[in-house]
């Protein structure tokens, strides 16, 4: 029926597959890569396709054609990736008893595909820089170009540096949402989102990438779709897991998590890998933000001790307002854009404290201790953790035997038993088998 | 005795009910913090607190500078 192909299209094979003795006609349409567009010499082009949507929409178009016309068979294939001049970009074939239906159906399908399929075309010109063009409406030649997308900010940033940058955003919650929106809009070329949580109703008042219909969906996936829709000129990847070493092939990490254990883990990890980090936290009306450049001062310069989350509480305990997390997240994004564009920003030398209630600001000069091991990259990362204090889906195992839990092979959940002892033992076993499973610290009594 | 201006941040502000206060104290910043733990029942140990003196981070083990502005900053984790 409808498919996408990364390899050259073979017209013979496709024609053969439509063979039908009842058919009196076959009409085949080839869309080719031509050597010019709107006065520019084209030497090759590249298609980027929003696959999930394209496959659904393509299938729908062919089904419509089958209803409208009297057909025996219909098939369409769209190419993706890099194509040379003269290659088949799209192949459509329709068979019918009488030629008129096949002609009309083919025409219908190509027009609808051009109009409705989420396909982006990057044209490589002979004498100019390549450009992405969105063929939203071929009838009227309305092209959305990448250059125009960024036209209002181009005087303020280094667009090429942003485009080449790879940024990892950990946490797609209250801070993560504004960070992701701003980075995607600014054109950060590669954005990876890591978050193992799902959207809940009590997130929506501050996490503007989500809506009621997304409750229960994975945040990493939902947020990556949303920002990809906002800016199709960038690459976005969503990973619904906890951060692992293999995720880290980036120029910058942005910490948007909400607990100290993870924040310190990311801080130490970045120092080990010499990866710059922009970190922010919010407490009621107050927020803080700092950029860490490994070797130039860190949290361990001040104290070796990792603070204990249980002494502090989190958003669930002390409350949080969307306007405040949005403000701090926007500052993180702004610091990231400055840093990626110019190599410097204001929160490298100073930690910035903002009180949104009275609009007071405090800037504190950062401190580097001579001989700090973390600054030198000599970091002993803590063991992969087993215990969590919430923030993920819970699986109650009180009425299940050990064997039953192991057989369930749970994924991305925290096991919960009476006191958190049996759940810890089982979570460790399941982790050894490669499952993303944790134990709720303290068990039911902590809920 | 040296007079200092002590500021509280985030949860310390809530626990003390004050944004800042003047006081006299001699010793290190850690000793000052421990005396405030007594006074306001702060639940965080000094190892978890950052101190800023005249808008620069400092070590809790430093001796208090006279007439300085001292800010105690607890770790913050929401987002
Ligand atoms: Zn350090």
XYZ file of C-alpha atoms and ligand atoms in Angstrom:
527
model
C 0.000 0.000 0.000
C 1.826 3.134 1.176
C 5.465 2.983 2.240
C 8.621 5.032 2.712
C 11.951 3.940 1.277
C 15.498 4.912 2.108
C 16.854 3.041 -0.932
C 16.266 3.757 -4.659
C 12.803 2.842 -5.931
C 12.595 0.006 -8.472
C 9.696 0.767 -10.788
C 9.818 -2.722 -12.391
C 9.387 -4.561 -9.109
C 6.554 -2.325 -7.999
C 4.769 -2.607 -11.345
C 5.071 -6.363 -11.182
C 3.510 -6.468 -7.751
C 0.411 -4.716 -9.134
C -0.046 -7.381 -11.871
C -3.706 -8.374 -12.066
C -5.477 -10.163 -14.928
C -8.734 -8.307 -14.230
C -7.047 -4.969 -14.846
C -7.211 -3.417 -18.289
C -4.889 -0.517 -17.426
C -2.075 0.546 -15.182
C -1.073 4.164 -14.725
C 2.305 4.771 -13.140
C 3.526 8.161 -11.992
C 7.168 8.978 -11.231
C 8.119 12.159 -9.401
C 11.751 12.980 -10.291
C 14.407 15.166 -8.774
C 14.773 18.068 -11.206
C 17.722 20.412 -11.583
C 16.073 23.734 -10.731
C 13.607 25.285 -8.306
C 12.424 28.879 -8.235
C 15.320 30.101 -10.297
C 18.017 28.207 -8.385
C 20.169 25.413 -9.788
C 19.551 22.264 -7.751
C 22.200 19.524 -7.711
C 20.582 17.099 -5.273
C 18.008 17.037 -2.523
C 17.244 15.450 0.764
C 13.849 14.425 2.111
C 13.134 14.347 5.799
C 9.841 12.793 6.766
C 7.805 12.816 9.947
C 7.388 9.061 9.658
C 4.576 8.157 12.050
C 2.353 10.844 10.617
C 3.394 10.281 6.999
C 2.613 6.557 7.103
C -0.831 7.161 8.593
C -1.670 9.968 6.217
C -0.345 8.084 3.177
C -2.451 5.064 4.015
C -5.497 7.276 4.433
C -4.962 8.902 1.027
C -4.772 5.531 -0.747
C -7.922 4.361 1.007
C -9.724 7.495 -0.122
C -8.617 6.841 -3.700
C -9.968 3.285 -3.503
C -13.357 4.584 -2.384
C -13.560 7.336 -4.972
C -12.462 5.300 -7.998
C -13.005 1.814 -9.302
C -9.557 0.267 -8.753
C -8.017 -3.195 -8.596
C -4.865 -2.059 -6.902
C -3.053 1.064 -5.758
C 0.384 1.620 -4.322
C 2.628 4.557 -3.464
C 6.222 4.798 -2.251
C 7.928 7.987 -1.081
C 11.711 8.223 -0.867
C 13.529 9.653 2.132
C 17.140 10.646 2.594
C 19.554 12.020 -0.007
C 18.553 11.841 -3.688
C 20.544 12.651 -6.796
C 19.159 14.404 -9.910
C 16.903 12.151 -11.946
C 16.106 9.720 -9.121
C 12.524 8.720 -8.419
C 11.339 10.715 -5.401
C 7.823 9.305 -5.443
C 6.270 6.333 -7.214
C 2.507 5.841 -7.593
C 0.798 3.001 -9.440
C -2.927 2.333 -9.921
C -4.692 -0.477 -11.818
C -8.294 -0.516 -12.966
C -10.547 -2.251 -15.513
C -10.833 0.974 -17.536
C -8.042 3.526 -17.922
C -10.009 6.552 -16.711
C -10.140 5.367 -13.072
C -6.417 4.621 -12.969
C -5.549 8.067 -14.429
C -7.819 9.890 -12.008
C -6.699 7.901 -8.982
C -3.010 8.515 -9.689
C -3.628 12.226 -10.107
C -5.656 12.308 -6.891
C -2.963 10.527 -4.891
C -0.055 12.698 -6.044
C -1.986 15.906 -5.376
C -3.042 14.803 -1.896
C 0.439 13.543 -1.005
C 2.009 16.829 -2.050
C -0.583 18.693 -0.040
C -0.917 16.590 3.087
C 2.213 14.541 3.729
C 4.602 15.965 6.343
C 7.645 15.947 4.108
C 10.524 18.362 4.268
C 12.840 18.916 1.390
C 16.398 20.171 1.651
C 17.620 21.456 -1.653
C 21.355 21.418 -2.319
C 22.037 24.203 -4.801
C 24.892 24.587 -7.170
C 26.069 28.011 -6.003
C 24.382 28.585 -2.650
C 24.114 27.056 0.798
C 21.554 24.235 1.112
C 18.152 25.147 2.461
C 15.252 23.233 3.975
C 11.972 23.871 2.211
C 8.611 22.708 3.489
C 6.375 21.781 0.573
C 3.165 22.502 2.395
C 1.200 23.452 -0.660
C 2.675 22.797 -4.051
C -0.301 24.266 -5.832
C 0.513 27.694 -4.547
C 4.254 27.236 -4.108
C 4.221 28.286 -0.486
C 7.617 27.248 0.805
C 8.605 27.580 4.434
C 12.322 28.108 4.525
C 14.713 27.554 7.374
C 16.254 30.975 6.880
C 12.902 32.658 7.351
C 12.171 30.568 10.442
C 15.134 32.171 12.225
C 14.935 35.581 10.559
C 13.871 37.473 13.704
C 16.759 36.241 15.833
C 19.585 35.949 13.350
C 21.162 39.263 14.373
C 21.447 38.046 17.969
C 22.844 34.521 17.778
C 25.327 32.438 15.857
C 22.832 30.278 13.962
C 25.433 27.884 12.545
C 26.860 27.167 15.987
C 23.376 26.524 17.359
C 22.586 24.226 14.451
C 25.718 22.158 15.017
C 25.211 21.939 18.779
C 24.169 18.736 20.547
C 22.330 19.375 23.786
C 21.067 16.836 26.314
C 18.133 17.952 28.429
C 17.557 15.795 31.494
C 14.029 16.134 32.846
C 11.076 17.277 30.740
C 9.055 18.775 33.597
C 8.561 22.272 34.974
C 12.034 23.490 33.974
C 12.437 21.153 31.013
C 9.330 22.334 29.132
C 10.386 25.991 28.774
C 13.991 24.919 28.114
C 12.902 22.616 25.290
C 10.536 25.137 23.714
C 13.202 27.837 23.673
C 16.020 25.591 22.438
C 13.880 24.111 19.666
C 12.684 27.549 18.612
C 16.230 28.891 18.627
C 17.347 26.096 16.326
C 19.641 23.985 18.506
C 20.348 21.323 15.888
C 20.356 18.176 18.015
C 18.249 17.896 21.145
C 18.094 14.734 23.240
C 15.464 14.540 25.973
C 15.907 12.034 28.782
C 13.034 11.552 31.217
C 11.667 8.283 32.574
C 8.439 9.763 33.930
C 4.926 9.916 32.495
C 2.633 12.944 32.262
C 0.257 13.323 35.183
C -2.668 15.691 35.645
C -0.899 17.607 38.402
C 1.949 18.429 35.965
C -0.193 20.397 33.542
C -0.417 23.670 35.490
C 3.302 24.249 34.875
C 4.455 21.881 32.109
C 3.247 23.638 29.006
C 4.298 21.011 26.453
C 1.546 18.684 27.637
C -2.230 18.708 27.641
C -4.994 16.656 29.272
C -5.074 14.114 26.438
C -1.400 13.240 27.103
C -1.874 12.172 30.732
C -0.209 8.781 31.126
C 2.064 9.236 28.075
C 5.853 9.138 28.375
C 7.185 12.661 28.812
C 10.321 12.073 26.743
C 8.272 10.933 23.764
C 5.422 13.452 24.080
C 7.780 16.400 24.496
C 10.024 15.346 21.610
C 7.024 15.117 19.264
C 5.798 18.504 20.366
C 9.058 20.350 19.763
C 9.677 18.488 16.495
C 6.323 19.846 15.309
C 7.392 23.302 16.374
C 10.664 23.154 14.461
C 11.112 20.489 11.774
C 14.565 21.839 10.902
C 16.176 20.197 13.947
C 16.815 16.633 15.120
C 15.011 15.581 18.279
C 15.305 12.337 20.193
C 13.296 11.327 23.262
C 14.616 8.617 25.612
C 12.233 7.365 28.282
C 14.867 6.076 30.699
C 17.148 7.280 33.429
C 20.403 8.905 32.259
C 23.075 6.450 31.244
C 26.624 6.947 30.019
C 25.736 5.925 26.473
C 23.322 8.874 26.217
C 26.162 11.327 26.604
C 27.646 12.418 23.321
C 26.813 16.068 23.571
C 28.310 19.558 23.877
C 26.147 20.616 26.799
C 23.858 19.118 29.412
C 20.936 20.994 30.903
C 19.774 19.668 34.253
C 16.039 20.156 34.710
C 15.530 17.453 37.328
C 13.915 17.995 40.681
C 15.847 15.974 43.249
C 19.302 16.365 44.740
C 20.392 12.778 44.299
C 19.989 13.062 40.525
C 21.354 16.617 40.428
C 24.561 15.606 42.190
C 24.861 12.487 40.046
C 24.587 14.605 36.864
C 27.004 17.174 38.306
C 29.624 14.508 39.051
C 29.017 12.749 35.738
C 29.564 15.975 33.772
C 32.809 16.614 35.625
C 34.025 13.118 34.895
C 33.182 13.473 31.193
C 34.266 17.164 31.013
C 30.823 18.144 29.781
C 29.543 21.680 30.506
C 26.361 21.713 32.580
C 23.654 24.291 33.187
C 21.703 23.483 36.325
C 18.699 25.112 37.930
C 16.430 24.473 40.911
C 13.299 26.080 42.233
C 12.014 26.414 45.769
C 8.610 28.107 46.007
C 9.264 31.643 44.713
C 13.023 31.322 44.601
C 15.196 29.845 41.946
C 18.877 29.442 41.287
C 20.920 28.808 38.187
C 24.572 28.050 37.549
C 26.729 26.893 34.657
C 29.535 24.456 35.433
C 32.563 24.297 33.176
C 34.566 21.283 34.389
C 37.772 22.480 36.027
C 36.456 25.932 36.883
C 34.819 25.291 40.241
C 32.070 22.924 41.318
C 29.693 22.065 44.142
C 32.275 19.711 45.665
C 34.670 22.639 46.035
C 32.304 23.795 48.764
C 31.361 20.520 50.390
C 32.075 16.874 49.667
C 28.778 15.836 51.172
C 25.859 14.955 48.903
C 22.791 16.553 50.496
C 20.022 14.195 51.500
C 16.708 14.663 49.646
C 14.699 13.453 52.604
C 15.678 16.581 54.576
C 14.405 18.888 51.887
C 11.244 17.709 50.221
C 10.400 18.484 46.604
C 7.734 20.208 44.491
C 5.129 17.779 45.790
C 5.726 18.917 49.351
C 6.251 22.645 49.115
C 4.248 23.577 46.058
C 5.353 25.211 42.848
C 3.948 27.793 40.416
C 4.271 27.474 36.660
C 5.227 31.113 36.182
C 8.257 30.559 38.453
C 9.547 27.337 36.852
C 8.920 28.867 33.413
C 11.019 31.885 34.375
C 13.934 29.794 35.596
C 13.688 27.383 32.649
C 13.720 30.313 30.226
C 16.840 31.639 31.954
C 18.501 28.243 31.553
C 17.677 28.263 27.843
C 18.942 31.818 27.473
C 22.191 30.883 29.241
C 22.512 27.851 26.967
C 21.959 29.887 23.786
C 24.560 32.459 24.871
C 26.997 29.703 25.805
C 26.555 27.805 22.517
C 26.715 30.980 20.439
C 29.720 32.636 22.065
C 31.345 30.104 24.410
C 30.493 32.202 27.460
C 27.569 33.282 29.602
C 26.894 35.028 32.913
C 26.319 32.033 35.170
C 29.758 30.474 34.662
C 31.463 32.886 37.042
C 28.455 33.583 39.263
C 25.536 31.645 40.677
C 22.359 33.599 40.072
C 19.584 33.642 42.678
C 16.226 35.082 41.733
C 13.348 35.710 44.104
C 10.237 36.022 41.958
C 8.103 37.160 44.911
C 9.975 40.432 45.573
C 11.980 40.426 42.307
C 15.267 40.599 44.168
C 18.395 39.228 42.584
C 21.576 37.971 44.194
C 24.680 37.070 42.242
C 27.321 35.143 44.127
C 30.822 34.710 42.752
C 31.666 31.041 42.383
C 34.472 29.454 44.308
C 37.135 26.980 43.243
C 39.023 25.023 45.843
C 42.630 24.253 44.958
C 43.102 20.527 44.598
C 39.380 19.713 44.205
C 39.213 16.162 42.847
C 35.867 16.629 41.132
C 37.168 19.681 39.280
C 40.106 17.567 38.139
C 37.737 14.915 36.824
C 38.723 12.283 39.394
C 35.159 11.307 40.093
C 33.953 8.097 41.635
C 30.403 7.794 40.358
C 27.975 6.239 42.759
C 26.689 2.780 41.896
C 23.688 2.626 39.609
C 20.982 3.418 42.031
C 18.244 1.063 43.068
C 16.151 3.108 45.468
C 13.899 6.015 44.491
C 11.665 8.194 46.629
C 8.799 8.397 44.134
C 8.473 10.292 40.868
C 7.676 7.172 38.897
C 4.976 4.626 38.335
C 4.578 2.257 41.314
C 4.046 -1.489 41.173
C 2.612 -2.829 44.433
C 4.166 -6.256 45.024
C 2.707 -6.958 48.458
C 0.373 -9.636 47.109
C 2.871 -11.128 44.653
C 5.516 -13.782 45.265
C 9.154 -13.174 44.269
C 8.716 -15.551 41.325
C 5.617 -13.736 40.139
C 7.406 -10.371 40.217
C 10.416 -11.746 38.322
C 8.116 -13.332 35.712
C 6.318 -10.013 35.143
C 9.601 -8.474 33.930
C 8.336 -5.008 34.926
C 9.763 -2.008 33.103
C 10.191 1.605 34.172
C 8.470 1.169 37.523
C 9.340 1.313 41.186
C 8.460 -1.810 43.144
C 6.707 -1.160 46.414
C 6.429 -3.574 49.345
C 5.744 -3.056 53.069
C 9.076 -1.583 54.115
C 11.149 -1.395 50.945
C 13.421 -4.331 51.784
C 12.020 -7.107 49.588
C 11.371 -4.607 46.760
C 15.037 -3.509 46.873
C 16.257 -7.089 46.657
C 14.008 -7.808 43.669
C 14.804 -4.510 41.925
C 18.533 -5.336 42.145
C 17.898 -8.758 40.621
C 15.790 -7.289 37.820
C 18.380 -4.586 37.125
C 21.003 -7.283 36.731
C 18.776 -8.779 34.047
C 18.744 -5.401 32.326
C 15.313 -4.127 33.387
C 14.705 -0.514 34.304
C 13.256 -1.290 37.729
C 13.669 0.499 41.058
C 12.564 0.100 44.625
C 10.433 2.599 46.514
C 12.524 3.618 49.509
C 10.722 2.848 52.764
C 7.909 0.925 51.047
C 4.193 1.681 51.537
C 4.879 3.434 54.797
C 6.624 6.214 52.850
C 3.671 6.876 50.534
C 32.954 41.526 68.529
C 32.200 42.085 64.883
C 28.769 42.986 63.585
C 27.614 41.071 60.566
C 24.495 41.076 58.449
C 23.157 37.529 58.116
C 20.767 36.653 55.265
C 18.690 33.493 54.972
C 17.719 31.785 51.768
C 14.832 29.447 50.821
C 13.934 26.968 53.569
C 16.207 28.725 56.104
C 14.206 31.910 55.593
C 11.014 30.018 56.307
C 12.398 28.322 59.397
C 13.820 31.538 60.879
C 10.925 33.716 59.717
C 13.501 36.348 58.728
C 15.085 37.384 55.473
C 18.065 38.925 57.294
C 19.244 40.185 60.677
C 22.203 41.955 62.270
C 24.227 40.159 64.901
C 27.582 39.912 66.540
C 29.538 36.702 66.463
C 33.125 35.540 66.627
C 34.408 32.286 65.173
C 33.974 30.509 61.837
C 30.928 30.527 59.565
C 30.301 26.922 60.550
C 30.228 27.854 64.219
C 27.869 30.710 63.445
C 25.586 28.366 61.509
C 25.598 25.829 64.343
C 24.541 28.537 66.785
C 21.672 29.417 64.430
C 20.680 25.732 64.294
C 20.210 25.966 68.068
C 18.264 29.194 67.813
C 15.941 28.434 64.870
C 15.947 24.620 64.820
C 17.254 24.415 61.251
C 17.092 20.743 60.231
C 20.023 20.816 57.798
C 23.578 19.929 58.890
C 26.331 22.480 58.098
C 27.849 20.145 55.460
C 24.742 20.760 53.349
C 24.882 24.558 53.558
C 26.709 26.949 51.250
C 27.896 30.258 52.598
C 28.356 33.422 50.572
C 30.347 36.307 52.081
C 30.011 39.704 50.397
C 28.557 37.998 47.309
C 31.307 35.419 46.943
C 31.089 31.772 47.937
C 33.353 30.992 50.826
C 34.362 28.020 52.938
C 32.337 27.299 56.089
C 35.668 26.860 57.889
C 36.816 30.453 57.276
C 36.886 32.878 60.183
C 34.114 35.483 60.047
C 35.082 38.740 58.364
C 33.946 41.806 60.334
C 31.099 43.917 58.902
C 30.421 41.399 56.176
C 27.202 40.332 54.495
C 26.737 36.624 55.141
C 24.203 34.493 53.246
C 23.406 30.919 54.218
C 22.070 28.989 51.233
C 20.535 25.538 51.619
C 20.408 23.102 48.688
C 17.333 23.574 46.498
C 15.926 20.785 44.371
C 12.538 21.575 42.822
C 11.790 21.962 39.169
Zn 35.514 21.423 42.462
